[in-house]
CSV table of N, CA and C and ligand atoms in Angstrom, one decimal:
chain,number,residue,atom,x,y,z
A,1,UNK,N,0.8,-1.2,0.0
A,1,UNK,CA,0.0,0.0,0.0
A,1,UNK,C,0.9,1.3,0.0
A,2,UNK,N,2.0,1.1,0.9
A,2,UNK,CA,2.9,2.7,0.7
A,2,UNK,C,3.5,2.3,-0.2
A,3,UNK,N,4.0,1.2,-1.0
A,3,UNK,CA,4.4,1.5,-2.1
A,3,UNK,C,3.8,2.2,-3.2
A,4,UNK,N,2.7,1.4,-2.9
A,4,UNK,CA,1.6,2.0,-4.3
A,4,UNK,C,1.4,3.7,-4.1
A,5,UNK,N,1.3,4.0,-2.8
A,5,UNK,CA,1.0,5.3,-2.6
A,5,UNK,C,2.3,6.3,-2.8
A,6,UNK,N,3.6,5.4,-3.0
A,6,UNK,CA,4.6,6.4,-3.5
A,6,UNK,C,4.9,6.5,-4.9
A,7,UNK,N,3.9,5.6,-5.4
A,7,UNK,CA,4.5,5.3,-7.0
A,7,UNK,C,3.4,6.7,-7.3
A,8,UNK,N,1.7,6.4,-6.7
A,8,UNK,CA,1.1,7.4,-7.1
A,8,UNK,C,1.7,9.2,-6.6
A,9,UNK,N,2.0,9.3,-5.7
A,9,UNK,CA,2.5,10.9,-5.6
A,9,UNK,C,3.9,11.0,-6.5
A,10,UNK,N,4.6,9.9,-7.1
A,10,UNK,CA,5.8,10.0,-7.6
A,10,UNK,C,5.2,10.7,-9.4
A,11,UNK,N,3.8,10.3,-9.4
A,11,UNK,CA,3.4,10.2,-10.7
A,11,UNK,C,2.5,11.6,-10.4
A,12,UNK,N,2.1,11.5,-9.5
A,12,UNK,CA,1.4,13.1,-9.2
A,12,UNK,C,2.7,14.2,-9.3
A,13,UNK,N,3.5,14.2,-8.9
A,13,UNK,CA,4.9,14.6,-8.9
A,13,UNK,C,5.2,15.5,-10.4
A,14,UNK,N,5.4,14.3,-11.1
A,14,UNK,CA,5.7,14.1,-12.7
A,14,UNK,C,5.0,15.2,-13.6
A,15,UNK,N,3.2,14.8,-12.6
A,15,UNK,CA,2.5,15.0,-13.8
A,15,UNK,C,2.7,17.4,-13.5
A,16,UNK,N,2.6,17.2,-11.8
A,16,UNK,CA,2.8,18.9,-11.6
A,16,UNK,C,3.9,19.0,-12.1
A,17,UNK,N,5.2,18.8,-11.6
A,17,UNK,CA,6.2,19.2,-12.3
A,17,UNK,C,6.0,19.5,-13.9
A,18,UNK,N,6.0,18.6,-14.8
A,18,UNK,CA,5.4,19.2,-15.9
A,18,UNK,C,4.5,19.9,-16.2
A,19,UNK,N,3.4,20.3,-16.0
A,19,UNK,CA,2.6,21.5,-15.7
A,19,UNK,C,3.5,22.7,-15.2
A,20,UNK,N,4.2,22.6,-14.2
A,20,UNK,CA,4.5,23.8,-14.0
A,20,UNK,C,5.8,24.3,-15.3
A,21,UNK,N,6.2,23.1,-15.2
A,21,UNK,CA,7.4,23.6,-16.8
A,21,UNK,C,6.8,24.0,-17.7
A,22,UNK,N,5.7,23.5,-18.0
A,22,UNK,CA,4.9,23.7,-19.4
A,22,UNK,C,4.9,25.1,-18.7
A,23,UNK,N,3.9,25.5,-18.2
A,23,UNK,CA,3.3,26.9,-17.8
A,23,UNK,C,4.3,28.2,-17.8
A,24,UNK,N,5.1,27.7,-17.4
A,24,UNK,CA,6.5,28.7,-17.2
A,24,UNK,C,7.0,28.8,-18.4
A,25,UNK,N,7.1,27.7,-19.7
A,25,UNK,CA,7.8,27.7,-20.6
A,25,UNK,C,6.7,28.3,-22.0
A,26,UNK,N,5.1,28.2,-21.0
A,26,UNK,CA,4.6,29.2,-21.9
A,26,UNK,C,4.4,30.6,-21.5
A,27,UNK,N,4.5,31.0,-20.5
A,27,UNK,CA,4.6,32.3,-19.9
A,27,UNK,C,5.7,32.9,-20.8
A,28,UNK,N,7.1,32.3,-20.9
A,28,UNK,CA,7.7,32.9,-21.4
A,28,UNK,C,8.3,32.3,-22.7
A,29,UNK,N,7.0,32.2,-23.5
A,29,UNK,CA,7.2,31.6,-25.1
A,29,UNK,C,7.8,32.9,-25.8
A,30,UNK,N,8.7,32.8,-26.3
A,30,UNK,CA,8.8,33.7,-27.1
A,30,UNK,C,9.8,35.0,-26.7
A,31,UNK,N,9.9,35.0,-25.4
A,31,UNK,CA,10.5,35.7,-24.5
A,31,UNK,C,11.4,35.3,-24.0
A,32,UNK,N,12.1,34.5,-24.5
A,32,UNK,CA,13.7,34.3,-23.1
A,32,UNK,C,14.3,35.7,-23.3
A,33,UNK,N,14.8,35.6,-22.6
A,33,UNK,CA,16.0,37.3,-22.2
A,33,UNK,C,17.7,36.9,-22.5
A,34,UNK,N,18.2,37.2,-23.3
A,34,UNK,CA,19.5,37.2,-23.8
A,34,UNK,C,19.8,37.6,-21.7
A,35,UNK,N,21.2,37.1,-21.3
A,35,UNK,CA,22.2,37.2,-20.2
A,35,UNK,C,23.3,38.6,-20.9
A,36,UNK,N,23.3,38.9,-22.2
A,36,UNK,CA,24.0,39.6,-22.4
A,36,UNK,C,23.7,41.5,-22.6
A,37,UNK,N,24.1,41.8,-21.9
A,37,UNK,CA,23.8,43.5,-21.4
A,37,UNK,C,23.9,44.5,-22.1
A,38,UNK,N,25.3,44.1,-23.4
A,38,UNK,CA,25.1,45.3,-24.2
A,38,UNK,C,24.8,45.2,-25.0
A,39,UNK,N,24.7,44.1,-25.6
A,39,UNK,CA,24.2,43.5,-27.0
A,39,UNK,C,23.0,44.0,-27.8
A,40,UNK,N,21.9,44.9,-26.9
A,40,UNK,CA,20.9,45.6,-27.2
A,40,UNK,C,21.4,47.0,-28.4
A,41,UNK,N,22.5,47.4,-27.7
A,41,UNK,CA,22.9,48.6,-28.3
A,41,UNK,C,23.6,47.8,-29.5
A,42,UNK,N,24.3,46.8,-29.9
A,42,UNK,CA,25.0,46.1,-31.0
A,42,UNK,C,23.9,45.8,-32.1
A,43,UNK,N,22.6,45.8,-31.3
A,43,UNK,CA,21.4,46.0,-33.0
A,43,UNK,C,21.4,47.2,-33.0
A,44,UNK,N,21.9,48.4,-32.5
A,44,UNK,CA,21.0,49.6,-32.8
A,44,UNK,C,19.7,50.1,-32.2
A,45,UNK,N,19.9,49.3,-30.5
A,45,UNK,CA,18.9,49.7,-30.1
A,45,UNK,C,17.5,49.8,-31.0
A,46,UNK,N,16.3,50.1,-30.8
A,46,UNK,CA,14.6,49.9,-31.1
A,46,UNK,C,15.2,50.1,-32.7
A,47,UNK,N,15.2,52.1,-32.6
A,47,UNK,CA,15.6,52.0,-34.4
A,47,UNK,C,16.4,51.5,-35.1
A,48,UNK,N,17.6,50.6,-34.5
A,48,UNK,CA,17.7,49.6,-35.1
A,48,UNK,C,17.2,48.5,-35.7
A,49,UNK,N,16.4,48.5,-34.7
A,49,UNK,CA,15.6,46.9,-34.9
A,49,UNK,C,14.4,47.5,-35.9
A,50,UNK,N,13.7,48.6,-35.5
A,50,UNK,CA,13.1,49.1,-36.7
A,50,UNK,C,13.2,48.7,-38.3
A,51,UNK,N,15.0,49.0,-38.7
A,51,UNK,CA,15.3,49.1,-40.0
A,51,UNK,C,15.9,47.4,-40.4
A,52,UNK,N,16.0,46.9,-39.2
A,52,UNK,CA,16.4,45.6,-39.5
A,52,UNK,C,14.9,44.7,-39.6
A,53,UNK,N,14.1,45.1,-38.9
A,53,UNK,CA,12.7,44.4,-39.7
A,53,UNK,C,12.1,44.9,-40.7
A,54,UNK,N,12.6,46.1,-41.2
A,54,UNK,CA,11.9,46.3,-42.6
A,54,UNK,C,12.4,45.9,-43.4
A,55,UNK,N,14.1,45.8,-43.3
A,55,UNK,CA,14.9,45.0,-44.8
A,55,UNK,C,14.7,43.6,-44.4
A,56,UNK,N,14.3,43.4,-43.0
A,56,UNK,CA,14.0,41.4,-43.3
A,56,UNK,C,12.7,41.2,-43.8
A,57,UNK,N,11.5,42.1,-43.7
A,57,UNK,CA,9.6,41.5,-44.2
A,57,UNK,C,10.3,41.8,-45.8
A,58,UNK,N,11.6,42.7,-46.2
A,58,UNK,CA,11.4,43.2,-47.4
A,58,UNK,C,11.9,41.6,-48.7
A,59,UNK,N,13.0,41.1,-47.6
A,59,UNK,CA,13.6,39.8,-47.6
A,59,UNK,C,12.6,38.6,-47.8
A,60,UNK,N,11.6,38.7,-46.9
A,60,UNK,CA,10.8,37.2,-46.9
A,60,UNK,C,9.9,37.6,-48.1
A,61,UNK,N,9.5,38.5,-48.5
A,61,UNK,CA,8.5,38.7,-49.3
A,61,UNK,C,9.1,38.3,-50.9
A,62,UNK,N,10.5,38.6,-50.7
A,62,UNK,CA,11.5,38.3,-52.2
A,62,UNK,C,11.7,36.8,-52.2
A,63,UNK,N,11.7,36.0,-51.3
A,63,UNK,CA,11.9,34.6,-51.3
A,63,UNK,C,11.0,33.5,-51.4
A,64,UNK,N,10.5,32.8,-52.4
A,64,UNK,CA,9.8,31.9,-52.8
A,64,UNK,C,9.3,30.6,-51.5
A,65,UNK,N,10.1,30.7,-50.8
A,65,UNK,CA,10.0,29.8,-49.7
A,65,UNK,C,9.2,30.6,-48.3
A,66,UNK,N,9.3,31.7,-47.9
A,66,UNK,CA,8.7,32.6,-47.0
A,66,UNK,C,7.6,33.5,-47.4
A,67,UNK,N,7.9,33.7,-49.1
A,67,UNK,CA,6.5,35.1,-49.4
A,67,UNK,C,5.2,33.9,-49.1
A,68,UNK,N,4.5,33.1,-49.4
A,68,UNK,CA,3.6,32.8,-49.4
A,68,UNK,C,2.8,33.2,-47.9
A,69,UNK,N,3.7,33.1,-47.1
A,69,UNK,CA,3.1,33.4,-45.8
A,69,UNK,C,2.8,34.4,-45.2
A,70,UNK,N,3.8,35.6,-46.0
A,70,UNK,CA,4.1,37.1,-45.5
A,70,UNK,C,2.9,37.6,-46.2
A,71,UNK,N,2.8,37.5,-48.0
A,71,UNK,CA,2.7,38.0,-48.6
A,71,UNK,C,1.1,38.6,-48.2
A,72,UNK,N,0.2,37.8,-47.2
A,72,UNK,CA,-0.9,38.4,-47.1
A,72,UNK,C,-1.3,38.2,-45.5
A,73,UNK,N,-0.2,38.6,-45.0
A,73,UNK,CA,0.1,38.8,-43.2
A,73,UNK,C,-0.3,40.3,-43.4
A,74,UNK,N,-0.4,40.7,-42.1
A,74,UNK,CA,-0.6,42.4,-41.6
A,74,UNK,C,1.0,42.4,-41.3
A,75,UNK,N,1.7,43.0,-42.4
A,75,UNK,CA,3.1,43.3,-42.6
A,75,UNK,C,3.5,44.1,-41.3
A,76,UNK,N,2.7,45.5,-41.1
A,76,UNK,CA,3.2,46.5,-40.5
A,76,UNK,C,2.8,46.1,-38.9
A,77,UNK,N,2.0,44.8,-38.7
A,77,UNK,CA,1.8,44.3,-37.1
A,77,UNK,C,2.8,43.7,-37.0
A,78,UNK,N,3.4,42.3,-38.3
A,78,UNK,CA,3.7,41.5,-37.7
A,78,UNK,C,5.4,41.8,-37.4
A,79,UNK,N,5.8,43.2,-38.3
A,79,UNK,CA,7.2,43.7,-38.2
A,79,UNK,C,7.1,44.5,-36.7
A,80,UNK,N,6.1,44.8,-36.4
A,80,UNK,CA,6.2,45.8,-34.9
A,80,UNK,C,6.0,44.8,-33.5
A,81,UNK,N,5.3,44.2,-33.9
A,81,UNK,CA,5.1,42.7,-32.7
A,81,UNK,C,7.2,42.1,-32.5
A,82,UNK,N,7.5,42.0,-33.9
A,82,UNK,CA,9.0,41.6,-34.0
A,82,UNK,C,10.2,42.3,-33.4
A,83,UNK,N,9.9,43.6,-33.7
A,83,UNK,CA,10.4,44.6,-33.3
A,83,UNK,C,10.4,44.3,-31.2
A,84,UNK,N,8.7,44.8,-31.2
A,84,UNK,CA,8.9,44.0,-29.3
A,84,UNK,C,10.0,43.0,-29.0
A,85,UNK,N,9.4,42.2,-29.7
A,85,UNK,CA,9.5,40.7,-29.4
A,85,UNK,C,11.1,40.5,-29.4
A,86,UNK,N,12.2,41.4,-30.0
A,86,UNK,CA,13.2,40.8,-30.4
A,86,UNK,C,13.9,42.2,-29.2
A,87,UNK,N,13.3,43.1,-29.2
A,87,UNK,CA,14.0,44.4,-28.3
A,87,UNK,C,14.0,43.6,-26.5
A,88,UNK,N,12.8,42.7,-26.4
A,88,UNK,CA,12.5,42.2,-25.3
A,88,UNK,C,13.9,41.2,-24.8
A,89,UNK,N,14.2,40.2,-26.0
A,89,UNK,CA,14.7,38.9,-26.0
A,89,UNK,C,16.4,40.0,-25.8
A,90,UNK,N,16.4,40.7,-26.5
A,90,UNK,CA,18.0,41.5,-26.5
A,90,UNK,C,18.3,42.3,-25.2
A,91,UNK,N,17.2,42.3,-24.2
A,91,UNK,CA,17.0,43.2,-23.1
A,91,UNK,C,16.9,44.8,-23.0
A,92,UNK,N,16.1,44.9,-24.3
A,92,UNK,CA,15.9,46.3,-24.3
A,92,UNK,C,14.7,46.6,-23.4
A,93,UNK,N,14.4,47.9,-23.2
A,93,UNK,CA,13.3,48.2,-22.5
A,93,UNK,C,11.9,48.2,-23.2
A,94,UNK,N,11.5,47.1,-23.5
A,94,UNK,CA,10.4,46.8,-24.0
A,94,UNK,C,9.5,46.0,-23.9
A,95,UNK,N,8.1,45.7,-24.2
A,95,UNK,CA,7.3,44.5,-23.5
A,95,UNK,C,6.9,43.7,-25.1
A,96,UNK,N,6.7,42.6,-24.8
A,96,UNK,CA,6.1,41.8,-25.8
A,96,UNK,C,4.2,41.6,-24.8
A,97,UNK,N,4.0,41.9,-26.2
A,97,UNK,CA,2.2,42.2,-26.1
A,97,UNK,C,1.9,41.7,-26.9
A,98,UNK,N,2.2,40.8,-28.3
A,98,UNK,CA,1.8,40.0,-29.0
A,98,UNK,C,1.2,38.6,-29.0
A,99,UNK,N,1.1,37.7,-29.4
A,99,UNK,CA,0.6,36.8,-29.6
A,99,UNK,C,1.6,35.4,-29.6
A,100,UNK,N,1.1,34.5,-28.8
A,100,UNK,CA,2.4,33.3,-28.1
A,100,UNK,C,2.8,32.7,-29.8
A,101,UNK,N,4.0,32.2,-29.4
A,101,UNK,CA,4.4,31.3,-30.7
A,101,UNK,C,3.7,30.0,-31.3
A,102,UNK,N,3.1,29.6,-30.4
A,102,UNK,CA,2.3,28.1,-30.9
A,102,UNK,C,1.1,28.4,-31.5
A,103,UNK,N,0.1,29.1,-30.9
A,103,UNK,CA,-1.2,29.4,-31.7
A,103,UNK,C,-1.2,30.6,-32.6
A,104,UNK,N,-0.3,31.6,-32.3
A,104,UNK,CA,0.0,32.0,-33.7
A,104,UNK,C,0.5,31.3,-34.9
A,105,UNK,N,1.0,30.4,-35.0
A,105,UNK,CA,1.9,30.0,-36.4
A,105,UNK,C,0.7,28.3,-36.6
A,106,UNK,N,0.1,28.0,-35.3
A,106,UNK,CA,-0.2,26.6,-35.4
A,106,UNK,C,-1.1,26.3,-37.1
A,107,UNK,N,-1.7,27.2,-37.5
A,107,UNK,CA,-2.8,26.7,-38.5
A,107,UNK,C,-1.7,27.5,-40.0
A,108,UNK,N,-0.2,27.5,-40.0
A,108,UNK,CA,0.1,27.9,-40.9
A,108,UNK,C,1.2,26.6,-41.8
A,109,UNK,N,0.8,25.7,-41.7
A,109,UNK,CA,1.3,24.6,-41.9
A,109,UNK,C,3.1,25.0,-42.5
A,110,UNK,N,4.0,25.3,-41.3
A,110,UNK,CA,4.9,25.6,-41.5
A,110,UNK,C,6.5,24.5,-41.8
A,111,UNK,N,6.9,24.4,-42.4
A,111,UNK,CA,7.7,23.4,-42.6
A,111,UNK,C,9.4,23.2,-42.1
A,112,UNK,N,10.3,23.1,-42.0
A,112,UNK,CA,11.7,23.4,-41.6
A,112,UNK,C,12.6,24.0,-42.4
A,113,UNK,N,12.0,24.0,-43.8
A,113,UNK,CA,12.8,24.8,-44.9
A,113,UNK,C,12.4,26.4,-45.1
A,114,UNK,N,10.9,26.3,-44.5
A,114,UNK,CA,10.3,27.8,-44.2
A,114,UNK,C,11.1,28.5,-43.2
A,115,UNK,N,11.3,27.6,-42.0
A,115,UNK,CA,11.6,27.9,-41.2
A,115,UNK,C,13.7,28.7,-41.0
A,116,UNK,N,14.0,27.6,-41.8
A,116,UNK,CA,15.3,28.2,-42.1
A,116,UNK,C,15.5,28.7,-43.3
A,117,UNK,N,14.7,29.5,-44.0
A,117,UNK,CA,14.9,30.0,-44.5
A,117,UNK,C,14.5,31.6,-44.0
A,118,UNK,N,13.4,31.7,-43.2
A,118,UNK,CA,13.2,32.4,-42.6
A,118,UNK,C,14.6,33.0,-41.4
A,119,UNK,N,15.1,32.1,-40.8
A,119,UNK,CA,16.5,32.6,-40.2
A,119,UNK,C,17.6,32.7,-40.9
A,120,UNK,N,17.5,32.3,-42.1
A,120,UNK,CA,18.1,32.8,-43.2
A,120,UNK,C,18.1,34.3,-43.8
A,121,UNK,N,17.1,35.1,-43.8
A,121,UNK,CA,16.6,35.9,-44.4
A,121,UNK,C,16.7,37.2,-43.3
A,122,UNK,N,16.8,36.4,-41.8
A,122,UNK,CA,17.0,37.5,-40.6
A,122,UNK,C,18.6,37.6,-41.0
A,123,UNK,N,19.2,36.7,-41.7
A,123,UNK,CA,21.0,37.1,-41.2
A,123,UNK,C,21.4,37.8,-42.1
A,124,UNK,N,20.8,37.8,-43.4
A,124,UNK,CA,20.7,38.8,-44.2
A,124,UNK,C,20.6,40.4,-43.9
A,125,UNK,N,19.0,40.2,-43.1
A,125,UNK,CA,18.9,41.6,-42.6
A,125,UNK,C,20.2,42.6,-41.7
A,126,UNK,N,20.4,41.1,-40.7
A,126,UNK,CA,21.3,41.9,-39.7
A,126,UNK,C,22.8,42.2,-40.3
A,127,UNK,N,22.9,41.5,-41.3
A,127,UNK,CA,24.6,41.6,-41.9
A,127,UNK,C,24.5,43.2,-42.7
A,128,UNK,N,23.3,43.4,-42.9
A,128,UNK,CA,23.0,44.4,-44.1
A,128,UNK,C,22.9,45.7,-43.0
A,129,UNK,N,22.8,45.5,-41.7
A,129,UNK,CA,22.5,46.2,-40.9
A,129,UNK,C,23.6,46.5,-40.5
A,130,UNK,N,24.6,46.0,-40.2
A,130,UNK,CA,26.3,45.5,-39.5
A,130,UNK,C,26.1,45.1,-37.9
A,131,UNK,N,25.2,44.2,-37.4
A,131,UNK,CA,25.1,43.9,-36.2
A,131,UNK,C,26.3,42.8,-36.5
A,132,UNK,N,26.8,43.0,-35.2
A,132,UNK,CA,28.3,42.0,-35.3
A,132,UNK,C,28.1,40.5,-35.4
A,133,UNK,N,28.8,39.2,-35.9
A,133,UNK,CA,28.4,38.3,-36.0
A,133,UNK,C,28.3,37.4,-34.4
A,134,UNK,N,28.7,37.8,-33.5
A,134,UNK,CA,28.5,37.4,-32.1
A,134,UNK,C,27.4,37.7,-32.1
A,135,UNK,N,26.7,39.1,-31.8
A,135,UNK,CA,25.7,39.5,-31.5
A,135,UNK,C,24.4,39.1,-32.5
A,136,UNK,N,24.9,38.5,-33.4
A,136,UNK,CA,23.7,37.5,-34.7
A,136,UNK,C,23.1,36.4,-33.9
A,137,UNK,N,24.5,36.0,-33.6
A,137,UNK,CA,24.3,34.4,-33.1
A,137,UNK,C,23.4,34.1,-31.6
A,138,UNK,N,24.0,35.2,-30.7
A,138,UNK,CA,23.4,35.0,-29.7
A,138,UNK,C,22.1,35.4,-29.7
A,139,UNK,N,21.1,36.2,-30.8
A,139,UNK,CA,20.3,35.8,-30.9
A,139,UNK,C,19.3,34.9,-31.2
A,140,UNK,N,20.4,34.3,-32.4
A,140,UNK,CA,19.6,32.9,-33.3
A,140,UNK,C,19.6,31.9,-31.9
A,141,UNK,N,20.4,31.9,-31.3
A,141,UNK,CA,20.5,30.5,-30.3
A,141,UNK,C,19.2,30.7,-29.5
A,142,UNK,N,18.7,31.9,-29.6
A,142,UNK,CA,17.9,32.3,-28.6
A,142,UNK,C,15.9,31.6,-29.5
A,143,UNK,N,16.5,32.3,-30.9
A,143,UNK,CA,15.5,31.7,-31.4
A,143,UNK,C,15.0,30.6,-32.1
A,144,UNK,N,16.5,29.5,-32.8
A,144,UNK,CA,16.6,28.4,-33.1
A,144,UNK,C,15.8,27.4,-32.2
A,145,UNK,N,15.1,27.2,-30.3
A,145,UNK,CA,14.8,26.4,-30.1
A,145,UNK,C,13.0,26.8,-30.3
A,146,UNK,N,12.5,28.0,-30.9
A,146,UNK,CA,11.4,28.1,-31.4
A,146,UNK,C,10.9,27.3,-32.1
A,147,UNK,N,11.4,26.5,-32.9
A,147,UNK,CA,10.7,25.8,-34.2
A,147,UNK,C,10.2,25.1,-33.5
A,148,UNK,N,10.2,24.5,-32.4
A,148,UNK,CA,8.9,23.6,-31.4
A,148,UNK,C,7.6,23.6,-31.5
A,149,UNK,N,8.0,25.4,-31.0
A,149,UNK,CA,6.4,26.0,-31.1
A,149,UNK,C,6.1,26.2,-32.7
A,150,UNK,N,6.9,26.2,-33.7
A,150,UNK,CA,6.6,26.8,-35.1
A,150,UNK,C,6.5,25.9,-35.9
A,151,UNK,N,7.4,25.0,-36.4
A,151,UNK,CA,6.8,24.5,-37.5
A,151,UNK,C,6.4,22.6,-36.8
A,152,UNK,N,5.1,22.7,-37.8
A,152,UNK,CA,4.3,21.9,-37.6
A,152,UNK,C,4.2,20.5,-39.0
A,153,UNK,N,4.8,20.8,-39.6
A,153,UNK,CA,4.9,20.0,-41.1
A,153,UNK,C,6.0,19.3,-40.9
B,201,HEM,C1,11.9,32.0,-34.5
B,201,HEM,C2,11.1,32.2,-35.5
B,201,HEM,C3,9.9,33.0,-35.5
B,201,HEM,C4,9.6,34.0,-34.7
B,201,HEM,C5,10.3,34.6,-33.5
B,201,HEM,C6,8.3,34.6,-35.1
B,201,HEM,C7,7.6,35.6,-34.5
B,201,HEM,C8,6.4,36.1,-34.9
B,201,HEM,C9,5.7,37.2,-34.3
B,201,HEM,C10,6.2,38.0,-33.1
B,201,HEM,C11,4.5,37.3,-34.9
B,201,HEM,C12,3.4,38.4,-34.6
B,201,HEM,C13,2.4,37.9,-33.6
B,201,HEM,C14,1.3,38.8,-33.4
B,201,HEM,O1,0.8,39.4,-34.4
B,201,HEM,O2,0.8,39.0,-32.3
B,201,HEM,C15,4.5,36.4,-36.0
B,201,HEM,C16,3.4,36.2,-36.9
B,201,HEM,C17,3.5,35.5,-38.0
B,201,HEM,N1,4.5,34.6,-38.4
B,201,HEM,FE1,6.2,34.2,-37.3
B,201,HEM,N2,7.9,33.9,-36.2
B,201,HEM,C18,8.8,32.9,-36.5
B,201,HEM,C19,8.8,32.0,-37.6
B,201,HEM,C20,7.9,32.1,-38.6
B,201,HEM,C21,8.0,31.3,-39.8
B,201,HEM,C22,9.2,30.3,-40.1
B,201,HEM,C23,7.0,31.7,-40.6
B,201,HEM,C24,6.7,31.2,-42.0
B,201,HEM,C25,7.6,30.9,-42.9
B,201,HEM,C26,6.2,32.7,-39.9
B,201,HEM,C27,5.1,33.2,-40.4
B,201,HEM,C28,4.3,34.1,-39.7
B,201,HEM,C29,3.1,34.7,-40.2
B,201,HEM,C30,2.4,34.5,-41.5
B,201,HEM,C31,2.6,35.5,-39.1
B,201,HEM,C32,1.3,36.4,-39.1
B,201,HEM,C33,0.2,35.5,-38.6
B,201,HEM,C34,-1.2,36.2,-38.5
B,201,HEM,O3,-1.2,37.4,-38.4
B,201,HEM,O4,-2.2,35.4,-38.4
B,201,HEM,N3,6.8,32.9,-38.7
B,201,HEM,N4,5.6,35.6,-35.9
């Protein structure tokens, strides 16, 4: 009987513990926070990030693998949601107020070639921008374990 009663709280355990990881790891979908401090100013700070999401929607829209998706998106939300979204993750002073990464992208049957090519098309932006290649990377790391939430194909 205490055995069985430790197998079940072991399993009760399991099941909260995951719950709580889930919930934490959706609280902050989309949001990790870069550890690194100055790296905000290495995009160019907001108006940076401004001009580097307009040469990247300008990028996805040119690319046969990404325009299908863009091409009839709310351009000018989903570059300003990006804008947050990426000022937040770089530790600028900003809030993400957009929409979580799973049920936004879920019904866009997104694939892995979309998807890298889409981070493809950011490194373009940022090289064209001269954010340094450290300061590229430690964002991609940041966003490379999104495809979880993103592509579904
Ligand atoms: C790490 C990768 C990605 C990040 C961080 C990201 C981030 C975002 C953000 C912040 C939004 C705006 C949410 C809102 O409007 O509240 C969005 C929307 C959107 N994303 Fe992504 N995304 C990623 C990958 C992709 C990929 C690979 C595609 C397709 C190739 C894609 C297609 C779209 C589309 C079409 C929308 C607009 C959806 C709508 O308005 O209904 N995303 N994404």
């Amino acid at each position: 009987m205490l055995r069985k009663l430790g197998i079940l709280f072991a399993a009760v355990g399991i099941v909260v513990g995951g719950a709580t990881l889930t919930s934490s790891a959706h609280a902050q979908e989309g949001v990790k926070i870069t550890d690194d401090a100055g790296i905000f100013k290495e995009f160019g700070e907001k108006a940076g990030l401004v001009k580097i999401m307009d040469d990247f929607m300008i990028n996805l829209l040119k690319d046969p693998r990404t325009k299908p998706f863009f091409e009839n998106s709310d351009q000018k939300r989903v570059k300003e949601q990006l804008v947050d979204q990426f000022c937040f993750i770089l530790n600028g002073p900003c809030e993400y107020k957009g929409a979580k990464m799973k049920p936004i992208h879920a019904n866009l049957n997104i694939n892995r070639e979309n998807f890298n090519a889409l981070v493809e098309q950011l490194q373009v932006a940022m090289d064209k921008n001269n954010v340094p290649f450290r300061a590229q990377n430690k964002l991609l790391a940041i966003l490379a374990p999104m495809h979880r939430d993103i592509v579904t194909k």
